[in-house]
Each structure stands twice: as C-alpha cells, then as structure tokens.
PDB file of C-alpha atoms in Angstrom:
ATOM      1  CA  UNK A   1      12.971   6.701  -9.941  1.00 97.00           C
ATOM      2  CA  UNK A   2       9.957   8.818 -11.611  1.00 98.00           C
ATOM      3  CA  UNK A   3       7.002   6.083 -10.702  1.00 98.00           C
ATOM      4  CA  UNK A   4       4.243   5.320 -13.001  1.00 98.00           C
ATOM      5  CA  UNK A   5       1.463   7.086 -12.343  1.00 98.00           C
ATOM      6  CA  UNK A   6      -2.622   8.438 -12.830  1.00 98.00           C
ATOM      7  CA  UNK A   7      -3.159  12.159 -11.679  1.00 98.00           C
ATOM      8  CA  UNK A   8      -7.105  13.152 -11.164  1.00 97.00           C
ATOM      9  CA  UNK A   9      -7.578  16.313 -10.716  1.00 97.00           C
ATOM     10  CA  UNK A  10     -10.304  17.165  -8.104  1.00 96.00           C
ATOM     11  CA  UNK A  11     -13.874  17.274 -10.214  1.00 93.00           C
ATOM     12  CA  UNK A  12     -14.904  20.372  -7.880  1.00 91.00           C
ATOM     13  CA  UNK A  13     -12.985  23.525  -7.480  1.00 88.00           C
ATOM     14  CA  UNK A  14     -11.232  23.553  -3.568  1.00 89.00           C
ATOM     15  CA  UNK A  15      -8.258  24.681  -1.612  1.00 90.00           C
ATOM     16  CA  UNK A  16      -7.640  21.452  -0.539  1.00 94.00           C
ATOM     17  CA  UNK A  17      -4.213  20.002  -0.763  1.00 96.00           C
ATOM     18  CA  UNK A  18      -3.606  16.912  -2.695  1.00 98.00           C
ATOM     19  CA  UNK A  19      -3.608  13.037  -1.825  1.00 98.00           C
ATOM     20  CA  UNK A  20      -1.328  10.307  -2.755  1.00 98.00           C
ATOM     21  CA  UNK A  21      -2.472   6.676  -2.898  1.00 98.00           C
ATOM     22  CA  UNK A  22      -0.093   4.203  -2.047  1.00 98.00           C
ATOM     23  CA  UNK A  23      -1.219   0.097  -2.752  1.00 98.00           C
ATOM     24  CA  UNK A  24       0.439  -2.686  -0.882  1.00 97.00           C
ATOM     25  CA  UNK A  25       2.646  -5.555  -1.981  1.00 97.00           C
ATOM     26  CA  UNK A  26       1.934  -7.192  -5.323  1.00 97.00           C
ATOM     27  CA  UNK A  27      -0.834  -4.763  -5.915  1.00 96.00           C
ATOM     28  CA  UNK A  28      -1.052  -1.698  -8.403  1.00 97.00           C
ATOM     29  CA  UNK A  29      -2.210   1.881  -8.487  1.00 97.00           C
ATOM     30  CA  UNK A  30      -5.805   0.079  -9.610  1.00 95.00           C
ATOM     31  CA  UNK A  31      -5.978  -1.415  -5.974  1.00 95.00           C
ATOM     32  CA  UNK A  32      -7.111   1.841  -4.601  1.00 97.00           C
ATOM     33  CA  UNK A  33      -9.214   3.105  -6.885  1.00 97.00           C
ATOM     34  CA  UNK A  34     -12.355   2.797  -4.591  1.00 97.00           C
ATOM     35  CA  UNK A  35     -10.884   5.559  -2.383  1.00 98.00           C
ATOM     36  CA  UNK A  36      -9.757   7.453  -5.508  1.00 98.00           C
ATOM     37  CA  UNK A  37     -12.889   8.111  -6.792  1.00 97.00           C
ATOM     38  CA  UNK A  38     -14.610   8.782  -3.761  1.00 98.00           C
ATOM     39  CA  UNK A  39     -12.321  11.269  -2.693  1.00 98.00           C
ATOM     40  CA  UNK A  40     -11.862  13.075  -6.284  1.00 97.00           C
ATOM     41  CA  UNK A  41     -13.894  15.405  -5.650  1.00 95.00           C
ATOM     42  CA  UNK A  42     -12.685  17.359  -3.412  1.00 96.00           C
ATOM     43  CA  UNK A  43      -8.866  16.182  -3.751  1.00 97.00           C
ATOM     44  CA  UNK A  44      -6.433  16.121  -6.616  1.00 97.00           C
ATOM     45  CA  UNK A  45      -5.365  12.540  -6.544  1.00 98.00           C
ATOM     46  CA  UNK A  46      -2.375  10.497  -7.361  1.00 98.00           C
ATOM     47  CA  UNK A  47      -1.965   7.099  -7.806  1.00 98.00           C
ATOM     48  CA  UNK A  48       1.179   5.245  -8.283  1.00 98.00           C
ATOM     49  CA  UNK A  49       2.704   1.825  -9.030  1.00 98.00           C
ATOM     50  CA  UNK A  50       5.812   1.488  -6.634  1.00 98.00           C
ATOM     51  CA  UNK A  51       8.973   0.278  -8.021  1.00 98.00           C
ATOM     52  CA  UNK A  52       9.075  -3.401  -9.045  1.00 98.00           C
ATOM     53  CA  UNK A  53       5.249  -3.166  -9.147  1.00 98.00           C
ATOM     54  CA  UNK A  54       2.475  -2.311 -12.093  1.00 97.00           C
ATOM     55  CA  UNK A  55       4.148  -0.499 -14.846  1.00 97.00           C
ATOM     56  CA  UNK A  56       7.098   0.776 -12.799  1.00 98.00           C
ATOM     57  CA  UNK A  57      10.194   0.016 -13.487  1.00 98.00           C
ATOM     58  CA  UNK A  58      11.882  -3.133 -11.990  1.00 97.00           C
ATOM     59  CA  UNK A  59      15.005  -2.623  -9.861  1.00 97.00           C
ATOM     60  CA  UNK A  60      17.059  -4.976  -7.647  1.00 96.00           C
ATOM     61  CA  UNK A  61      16.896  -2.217  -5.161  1.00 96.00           C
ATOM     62  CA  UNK A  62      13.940  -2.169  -2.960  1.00 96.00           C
ATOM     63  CA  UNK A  63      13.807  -0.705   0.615  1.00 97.00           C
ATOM     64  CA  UNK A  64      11.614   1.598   2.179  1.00 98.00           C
ATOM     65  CA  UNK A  65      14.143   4.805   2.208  1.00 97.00           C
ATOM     66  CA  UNK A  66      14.442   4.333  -2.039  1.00 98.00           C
ATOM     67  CA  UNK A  67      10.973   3.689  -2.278  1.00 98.00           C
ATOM     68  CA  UNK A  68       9.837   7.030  -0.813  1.00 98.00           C
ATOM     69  CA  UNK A  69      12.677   8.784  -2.615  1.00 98.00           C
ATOM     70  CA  UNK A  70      10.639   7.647  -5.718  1.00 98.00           C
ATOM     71  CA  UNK A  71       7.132   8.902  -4.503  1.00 98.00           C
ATOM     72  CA  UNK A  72       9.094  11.999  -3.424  1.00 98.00           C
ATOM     73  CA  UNK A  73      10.903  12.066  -7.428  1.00 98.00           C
ATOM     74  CA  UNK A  74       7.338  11.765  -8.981  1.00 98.00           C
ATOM     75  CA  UNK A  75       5.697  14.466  -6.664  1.00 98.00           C
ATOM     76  CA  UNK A  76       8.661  17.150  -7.937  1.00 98.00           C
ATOM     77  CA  UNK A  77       8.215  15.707 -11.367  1.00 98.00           C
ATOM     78  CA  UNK A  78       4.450  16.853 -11.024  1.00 98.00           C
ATOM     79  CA  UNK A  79       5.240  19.832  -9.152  1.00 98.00           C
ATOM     80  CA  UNK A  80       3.321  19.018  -6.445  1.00 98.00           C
ATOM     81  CA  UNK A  81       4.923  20.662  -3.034  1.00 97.00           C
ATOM     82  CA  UNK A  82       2.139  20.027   0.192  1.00 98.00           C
ATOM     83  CA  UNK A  83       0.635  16.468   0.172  1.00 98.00           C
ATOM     84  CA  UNK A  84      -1.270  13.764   1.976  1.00 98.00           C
ATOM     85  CA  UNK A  85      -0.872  10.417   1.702  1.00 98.00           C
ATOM     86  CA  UNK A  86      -2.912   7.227   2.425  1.00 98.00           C
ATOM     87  CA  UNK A  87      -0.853   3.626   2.438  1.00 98.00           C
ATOM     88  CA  UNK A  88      -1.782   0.044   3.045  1.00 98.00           C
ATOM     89  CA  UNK A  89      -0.106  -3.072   3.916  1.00 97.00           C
ATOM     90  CA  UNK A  90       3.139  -2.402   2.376  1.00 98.00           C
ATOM     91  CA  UNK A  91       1.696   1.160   1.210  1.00 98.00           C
ATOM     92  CA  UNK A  92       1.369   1.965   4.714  1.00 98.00           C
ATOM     93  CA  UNK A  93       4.909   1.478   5.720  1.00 98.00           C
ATOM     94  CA  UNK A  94       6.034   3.136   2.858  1.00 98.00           C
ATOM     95  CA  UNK A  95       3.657   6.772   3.530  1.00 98.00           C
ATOM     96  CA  UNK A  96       5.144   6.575   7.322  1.00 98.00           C
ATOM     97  CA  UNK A  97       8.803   6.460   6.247  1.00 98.00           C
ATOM     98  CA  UNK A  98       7.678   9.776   4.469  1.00 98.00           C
ATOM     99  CA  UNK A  99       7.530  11.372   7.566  1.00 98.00           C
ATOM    100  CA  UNK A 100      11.481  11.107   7.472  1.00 97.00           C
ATOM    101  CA  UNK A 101      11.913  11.665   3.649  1.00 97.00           C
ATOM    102  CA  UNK A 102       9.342  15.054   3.799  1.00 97.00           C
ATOM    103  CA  UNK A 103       8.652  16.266   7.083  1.00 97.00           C
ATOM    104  CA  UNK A 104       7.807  19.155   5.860  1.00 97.00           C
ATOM    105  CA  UNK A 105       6.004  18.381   2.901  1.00 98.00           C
ATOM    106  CA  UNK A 106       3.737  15.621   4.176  1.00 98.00           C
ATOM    107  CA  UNK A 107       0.426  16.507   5.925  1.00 97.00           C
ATOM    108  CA  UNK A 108      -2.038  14.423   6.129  1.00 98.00           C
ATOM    109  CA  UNK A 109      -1.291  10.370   6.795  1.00 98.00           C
ATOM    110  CA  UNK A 110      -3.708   7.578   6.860  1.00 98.00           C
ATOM    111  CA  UNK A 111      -2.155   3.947   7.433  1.00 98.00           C
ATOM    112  CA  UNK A 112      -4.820   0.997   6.461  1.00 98.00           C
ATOM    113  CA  UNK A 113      -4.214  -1.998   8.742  1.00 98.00           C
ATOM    114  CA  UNK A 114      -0.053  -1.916   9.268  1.00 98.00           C
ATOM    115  CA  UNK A 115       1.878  -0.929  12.183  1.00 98.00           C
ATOM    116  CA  UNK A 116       5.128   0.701  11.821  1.00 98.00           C
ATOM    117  CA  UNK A 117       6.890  -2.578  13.021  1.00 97.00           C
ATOM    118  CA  UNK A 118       9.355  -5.551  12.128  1.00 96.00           C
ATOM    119  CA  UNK A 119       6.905  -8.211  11.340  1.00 95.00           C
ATOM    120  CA  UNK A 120       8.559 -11.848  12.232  1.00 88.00           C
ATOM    121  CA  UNK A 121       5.441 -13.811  10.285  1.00 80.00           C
ATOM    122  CA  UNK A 122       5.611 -15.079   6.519  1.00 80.00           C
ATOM    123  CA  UNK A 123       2.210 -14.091   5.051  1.00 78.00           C
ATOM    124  CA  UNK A 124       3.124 -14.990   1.632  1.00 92.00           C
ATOM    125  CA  UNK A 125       5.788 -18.281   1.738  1.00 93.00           C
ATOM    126  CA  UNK A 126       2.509 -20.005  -0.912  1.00 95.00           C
ATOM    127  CA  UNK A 127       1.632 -17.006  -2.903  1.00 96.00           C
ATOM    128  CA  UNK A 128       5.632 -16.984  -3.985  1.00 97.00           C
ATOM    129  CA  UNK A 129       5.154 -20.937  -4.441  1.00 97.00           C
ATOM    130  CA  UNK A 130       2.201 -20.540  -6.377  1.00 97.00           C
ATOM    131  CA  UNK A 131       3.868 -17.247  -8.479  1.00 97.00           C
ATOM    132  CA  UNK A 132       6.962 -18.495  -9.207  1.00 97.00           C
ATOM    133  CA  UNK A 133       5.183 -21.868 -10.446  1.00 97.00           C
ATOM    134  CA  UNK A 134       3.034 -20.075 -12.407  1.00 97.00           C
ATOM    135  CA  UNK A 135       6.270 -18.394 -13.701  1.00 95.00           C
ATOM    136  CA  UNK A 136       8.350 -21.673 -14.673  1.00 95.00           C
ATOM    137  CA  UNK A 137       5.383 -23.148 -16.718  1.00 94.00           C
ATOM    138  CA  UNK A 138       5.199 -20.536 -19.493  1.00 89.00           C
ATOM    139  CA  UNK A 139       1.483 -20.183 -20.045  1.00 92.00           C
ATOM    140  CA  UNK A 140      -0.422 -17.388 -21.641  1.00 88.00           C
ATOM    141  CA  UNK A 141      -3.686 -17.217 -20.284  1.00 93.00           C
ATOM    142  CA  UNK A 142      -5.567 -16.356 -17.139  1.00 94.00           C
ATOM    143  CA  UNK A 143      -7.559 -19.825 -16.848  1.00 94.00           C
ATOM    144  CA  UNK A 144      -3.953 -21.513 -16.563  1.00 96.00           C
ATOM    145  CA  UNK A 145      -2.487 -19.640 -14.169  1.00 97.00           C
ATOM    146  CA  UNK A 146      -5.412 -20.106 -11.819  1.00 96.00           C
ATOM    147  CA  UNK A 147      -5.578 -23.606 -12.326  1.00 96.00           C
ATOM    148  CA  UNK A 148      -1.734 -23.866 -11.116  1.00 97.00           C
ATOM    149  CA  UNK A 149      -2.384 -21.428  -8.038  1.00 97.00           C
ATOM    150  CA  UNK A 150      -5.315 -23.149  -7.090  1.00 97.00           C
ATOM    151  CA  UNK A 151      -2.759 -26.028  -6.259  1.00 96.00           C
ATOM    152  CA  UNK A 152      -0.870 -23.306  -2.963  1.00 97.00           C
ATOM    153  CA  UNK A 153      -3.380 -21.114  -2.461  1.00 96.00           C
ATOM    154  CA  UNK A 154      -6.916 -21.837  -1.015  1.00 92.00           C
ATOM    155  CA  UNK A 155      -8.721 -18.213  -0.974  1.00 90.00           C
ATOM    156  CA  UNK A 156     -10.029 -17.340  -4.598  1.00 92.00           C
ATOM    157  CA  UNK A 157     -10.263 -13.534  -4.023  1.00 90.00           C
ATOM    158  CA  UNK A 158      -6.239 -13.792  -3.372  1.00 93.00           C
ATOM    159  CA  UNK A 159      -6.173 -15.647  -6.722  1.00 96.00           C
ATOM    160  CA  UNK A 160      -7.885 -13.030  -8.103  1.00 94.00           C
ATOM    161  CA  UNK A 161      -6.438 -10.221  -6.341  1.00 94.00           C
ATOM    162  CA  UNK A 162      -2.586 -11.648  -7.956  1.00 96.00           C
ATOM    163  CA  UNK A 163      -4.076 -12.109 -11.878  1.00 96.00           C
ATOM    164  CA  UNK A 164      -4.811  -8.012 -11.661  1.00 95.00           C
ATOM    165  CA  UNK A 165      -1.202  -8.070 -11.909  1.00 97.00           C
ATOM    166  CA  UNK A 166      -0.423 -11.455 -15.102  1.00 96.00           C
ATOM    167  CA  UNK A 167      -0.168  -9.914 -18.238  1.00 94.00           C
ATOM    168  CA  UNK A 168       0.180 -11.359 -21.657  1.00 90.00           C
ATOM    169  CA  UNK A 169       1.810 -14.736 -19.725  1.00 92.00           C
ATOM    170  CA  UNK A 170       3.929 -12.319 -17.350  1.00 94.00           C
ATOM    171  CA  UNK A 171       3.629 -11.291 -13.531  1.00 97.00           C
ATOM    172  CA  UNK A 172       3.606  -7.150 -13.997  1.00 97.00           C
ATOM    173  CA  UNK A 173       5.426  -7.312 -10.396  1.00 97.00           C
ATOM    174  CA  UNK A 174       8.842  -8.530 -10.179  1.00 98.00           C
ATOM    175  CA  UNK A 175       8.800 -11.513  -8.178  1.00 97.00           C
ATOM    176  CA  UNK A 176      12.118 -12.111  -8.150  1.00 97.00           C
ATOM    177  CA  UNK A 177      13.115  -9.038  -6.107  1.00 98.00           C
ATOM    178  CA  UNK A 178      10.262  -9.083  -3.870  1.00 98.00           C
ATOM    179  CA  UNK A 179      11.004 -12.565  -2.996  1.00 97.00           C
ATOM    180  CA  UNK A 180      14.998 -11.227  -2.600  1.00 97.00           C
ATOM    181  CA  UNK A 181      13.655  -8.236  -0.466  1.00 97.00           C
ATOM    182  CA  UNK A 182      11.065  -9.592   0.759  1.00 96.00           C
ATOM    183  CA  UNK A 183      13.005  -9.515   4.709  1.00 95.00           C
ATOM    184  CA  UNK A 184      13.167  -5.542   4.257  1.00 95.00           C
ATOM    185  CA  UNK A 185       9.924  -5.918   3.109  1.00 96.00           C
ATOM    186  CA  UNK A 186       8.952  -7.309   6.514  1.00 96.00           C
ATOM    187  CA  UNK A 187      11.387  -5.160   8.100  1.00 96.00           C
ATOM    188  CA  UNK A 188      11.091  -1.496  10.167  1.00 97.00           C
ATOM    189  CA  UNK A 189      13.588   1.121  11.720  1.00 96.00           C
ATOM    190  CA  UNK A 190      11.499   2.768  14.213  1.00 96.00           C
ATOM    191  CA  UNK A 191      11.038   6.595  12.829  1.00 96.00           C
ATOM    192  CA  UNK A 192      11.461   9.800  15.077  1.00 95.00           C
ATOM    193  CA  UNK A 193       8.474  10.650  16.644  1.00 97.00           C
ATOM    194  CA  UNK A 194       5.721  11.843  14.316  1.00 97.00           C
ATOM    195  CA  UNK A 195       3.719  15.117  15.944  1.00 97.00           C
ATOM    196  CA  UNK A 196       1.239  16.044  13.062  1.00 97.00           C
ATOM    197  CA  UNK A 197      -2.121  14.039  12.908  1.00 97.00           C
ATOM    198  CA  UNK A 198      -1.883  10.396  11.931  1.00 98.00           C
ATOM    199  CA  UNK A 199      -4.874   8.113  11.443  1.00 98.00           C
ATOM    200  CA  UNK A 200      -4.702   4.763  11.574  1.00 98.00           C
ATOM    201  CA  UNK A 201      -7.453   2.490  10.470  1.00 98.00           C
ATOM    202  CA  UNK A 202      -7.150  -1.904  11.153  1.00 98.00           C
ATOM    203  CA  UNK A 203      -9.519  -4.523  10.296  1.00 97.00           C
ATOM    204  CA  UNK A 204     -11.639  -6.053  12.932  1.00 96.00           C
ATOM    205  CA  UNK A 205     -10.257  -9.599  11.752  1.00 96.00           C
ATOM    206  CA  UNK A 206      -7.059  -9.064  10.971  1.00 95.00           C
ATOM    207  CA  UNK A 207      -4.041  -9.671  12.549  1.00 92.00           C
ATOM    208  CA  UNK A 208      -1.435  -6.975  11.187  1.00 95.00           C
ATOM    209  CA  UNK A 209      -2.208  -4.280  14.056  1.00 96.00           C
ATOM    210  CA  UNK A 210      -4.082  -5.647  16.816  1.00 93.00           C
ATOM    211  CA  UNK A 211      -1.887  -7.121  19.272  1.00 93.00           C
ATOM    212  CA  UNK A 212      -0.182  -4.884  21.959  1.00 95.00           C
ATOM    213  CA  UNK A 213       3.312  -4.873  20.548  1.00 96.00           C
ATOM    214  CA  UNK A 214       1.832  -3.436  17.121  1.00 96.00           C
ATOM    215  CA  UNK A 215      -0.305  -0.531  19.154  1.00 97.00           C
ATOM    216  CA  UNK A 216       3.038   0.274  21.596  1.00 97.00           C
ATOM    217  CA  UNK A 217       4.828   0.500  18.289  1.00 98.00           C
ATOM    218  CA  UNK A 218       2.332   2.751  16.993  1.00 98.00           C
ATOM    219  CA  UNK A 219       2.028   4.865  20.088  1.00 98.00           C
ATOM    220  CA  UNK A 220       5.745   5.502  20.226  1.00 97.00           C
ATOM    221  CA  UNK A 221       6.496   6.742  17.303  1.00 98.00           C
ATOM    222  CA  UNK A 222       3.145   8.873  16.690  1.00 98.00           C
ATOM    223  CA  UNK A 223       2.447  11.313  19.422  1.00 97.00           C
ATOM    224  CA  UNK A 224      -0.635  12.781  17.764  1.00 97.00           C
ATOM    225  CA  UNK A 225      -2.611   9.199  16.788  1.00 98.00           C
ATOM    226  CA  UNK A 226      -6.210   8.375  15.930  1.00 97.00           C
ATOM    227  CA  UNK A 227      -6.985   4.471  15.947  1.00 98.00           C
ATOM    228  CA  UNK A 228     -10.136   3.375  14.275  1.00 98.00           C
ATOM    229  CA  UNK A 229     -11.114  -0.409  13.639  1.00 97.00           C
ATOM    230  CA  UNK A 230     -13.524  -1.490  10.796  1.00 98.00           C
ATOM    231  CA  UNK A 231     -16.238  -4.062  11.672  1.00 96.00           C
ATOM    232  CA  UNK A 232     -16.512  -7.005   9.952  1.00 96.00           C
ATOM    233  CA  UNK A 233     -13.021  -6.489   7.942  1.00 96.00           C
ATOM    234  CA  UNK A 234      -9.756  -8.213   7.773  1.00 94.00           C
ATOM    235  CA  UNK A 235      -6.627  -7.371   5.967  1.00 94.00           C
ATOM    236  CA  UNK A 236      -8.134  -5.998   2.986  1.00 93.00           C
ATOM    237  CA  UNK A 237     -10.298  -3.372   4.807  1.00 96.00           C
ATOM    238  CA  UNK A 238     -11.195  -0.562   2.211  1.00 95.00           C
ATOM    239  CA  UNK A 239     -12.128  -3.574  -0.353  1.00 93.00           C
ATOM    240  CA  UNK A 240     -14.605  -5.784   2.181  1.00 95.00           C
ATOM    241  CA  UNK A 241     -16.356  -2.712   4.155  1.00 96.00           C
ATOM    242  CA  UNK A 242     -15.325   0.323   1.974  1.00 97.00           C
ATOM    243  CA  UNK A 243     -18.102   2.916   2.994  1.00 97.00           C
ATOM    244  CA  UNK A 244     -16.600   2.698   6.658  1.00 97.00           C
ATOM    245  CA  UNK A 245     -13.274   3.348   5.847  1.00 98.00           C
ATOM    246  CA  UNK A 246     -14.323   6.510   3.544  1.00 98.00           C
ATOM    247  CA  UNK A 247     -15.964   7.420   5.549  1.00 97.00           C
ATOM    248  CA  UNK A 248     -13.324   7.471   8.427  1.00 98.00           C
ATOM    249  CA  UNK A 249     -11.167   8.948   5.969  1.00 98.00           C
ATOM    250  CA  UNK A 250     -13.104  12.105   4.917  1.00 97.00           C
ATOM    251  CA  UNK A 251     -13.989  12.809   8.890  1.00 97.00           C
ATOM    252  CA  UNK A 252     -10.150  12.919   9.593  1.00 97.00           C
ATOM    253  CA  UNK A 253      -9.375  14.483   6.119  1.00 96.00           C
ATOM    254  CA  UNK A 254     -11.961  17.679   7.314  1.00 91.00           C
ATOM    255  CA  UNK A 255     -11.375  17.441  10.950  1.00 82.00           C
ATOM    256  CA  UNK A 256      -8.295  20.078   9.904  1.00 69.00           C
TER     257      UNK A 256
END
C-alpha cells in the first residue's frame, strides 16, 4: 500500500541519509512534526500516515509485517534506497519490525518509549468507548465531540490529541479495524537479533518500557542498544520535554 505522505527535503546541502517518521496509534504524520522540523536541516524527511490512519487508505488488514511492507512500498515509490527511521508507541514497533522487512536498507533506528514486547494491558478500552460514541451520534463539529468524550475520558490533552484526527463529523482513523486489530496491535514476535546501533529513548513517567521484562526484551533482541530516559516525561515524550529528546536524537544521529 503506497502510504500518504510529506517529503522535506533537507534545507542545507549534506551527505546525510534520509529519516522516516513514524507516529503512533490514532495519530498522523502531523504528530511528529516537532522532530521534523528540527531535524530538516540536515535530513531529508518523510512523514507518513500508516494504513487505517490520516489520509491513508483504510484496510481490514493491519499487522506489523503489512504495515512495514507499506513504509517499505512508499520508500521505492520515492526512490529512496538507505534510510533511518524514528517510531513511537505504535510507530516504534512498527520501525523495529523493519529490521526484518530491510535489513539492509535500514540504518539508523530510534524507538520513543515502546519495547519490542507483547503488551498484556488495555491502554485505550475508554478512548474506543468515547470514539465509537462519538461515532454513533452523528455530529459535525469539534465542540460536540468533546462534550461526548469528556463523558470516558478524563485527560483533555488526550481529547485533544484524538480531534487532530475528526474531520468534517468523521474519525480520519478507522476505528473499526483498530478496535478489530487492536490484539496485534498489542502484540510482538520477538525479531532476530538486531547488531547495528539502536537508540531507545522512554519517559521518566511512563510505564511502556521501564519494568525489567520490557528492558530484557529490549536487550535480547538488540545487541548494539543505547537506553536514554527523559526527565519529567511520560508516554508522550518528544511532545512534553521535546528539546531533550532532539537533542538525544541528533547526538546518536552524528555519533556515526
């Protein structure tokens, strides 16, 4: 599936090969736009909506090994060969299964807070309550659907974070197959080991990668791993404490 898309070429001439951007679930190519445009100028840069997110195309499919056949379908489609690629959340598992799909291809990998692991815990049982209710009651604008999702879901940045996505009375995501998939969304076969540099960067306060079953996982199946944590950040790291995690990202972008 050829993905939608945003290719930025870098804004300084360099030999530098380029970096794909990969959002999490329910998110868009817009969610990581902060580390787009501070590494533009030195990178080429592409940003992408995965499938059933954004303006991508919606698919009953959905699995990690189809989902990096698409990033890999909309690198050939730009002709880009060598690449990097940055994932989190969801994005994260999806740039490590890369590492199967284009060993040879893939350089570069920075995962923001996710472990390559089978996560047991629903995150998300009252953001599908409060989605699909916002769904069923056919309004049109903004104001309406936050009124309804105020009723499941208590944190107004995750309000705010979902109505990126509600267009024109419709959720641009299709919540219908991420609620289908949303097991093999959770879901992980352990990769081969990885040799090439990884980075890995978690959230001081979140609860995705810190416990010793997510580092083990981590450590066995990426021989050549750098863990960083960001103060003062949960979940959404690059968002609450971005200058930390660029800069984490440009020291391990340089460091070869």
């Amino acid at each position: 599936m050829l993905l939608n898309f945003q290719y930025h070429p870098a804004t300084e001439p360099n030999q530098n090969i380029p970096i794909v951007l990969i959002h999490g679930l329910f998110g868009s190519l817009s969610n990581l736009g902060i580390l787009a445009r501070a590494l533009n100028d030195q990178y080429d840069i592409v940003q992408i909506d995965v499938r059933n997110h954004g303006l991508s195309a919606h698919t009953n499919e959905m699995n990690y090994a189809v989902m990096a056949q698409d990033v890999m379908e909309t690198l050939d489609y730009l002709n880009i060969e060598q690449f990097s690629a940055i994932g989190h959340s969801m994005g994260g598992k999806l740039a490590m299964k890369l590492t199967e799909v284009a060993p040879s291809r893939l350089q570069q990998l920075v995962i923001l807070d996710m472990a390559p692991f089978a996560y047991q815990e629903n995150h998300h049982d009252q953001i599908f309550k409060a989605l699909f209710a916002v769904k069923s009651a056919n309004i049109e604008s903004r104001k309406q659907a936050t009124e309804i999702m105020a009723q499941y879901l208590q944190e107004n940045m995750v309000i705010q974070f979902l109505l990126k996505s509600f267009n024109k009375g419709q959720w641009l995501f299709n919540v219908d197959a991420l609620y289908q998939h949303y097991a093999d969304i959770l879901s992980w076969d352990n990769l081969q080991v990885w040799s090439k540099s990884t980075l890995f960067i978690r959230g001081e306060n979140s609860p995705y990668v810190a416990q010793p079953d997510k580092l083990e996982a981590i450590h066995q199946q990426f021989s050549n791993v750098e863990i960083q944590i960001v103060e003062n950040a949960g979940h959404w790291l690059h968002a609450e404490q971005p200058e930390q995690v660029i800069t984490l990202i440009k020291a391990y972008l340089h460091s070869i």
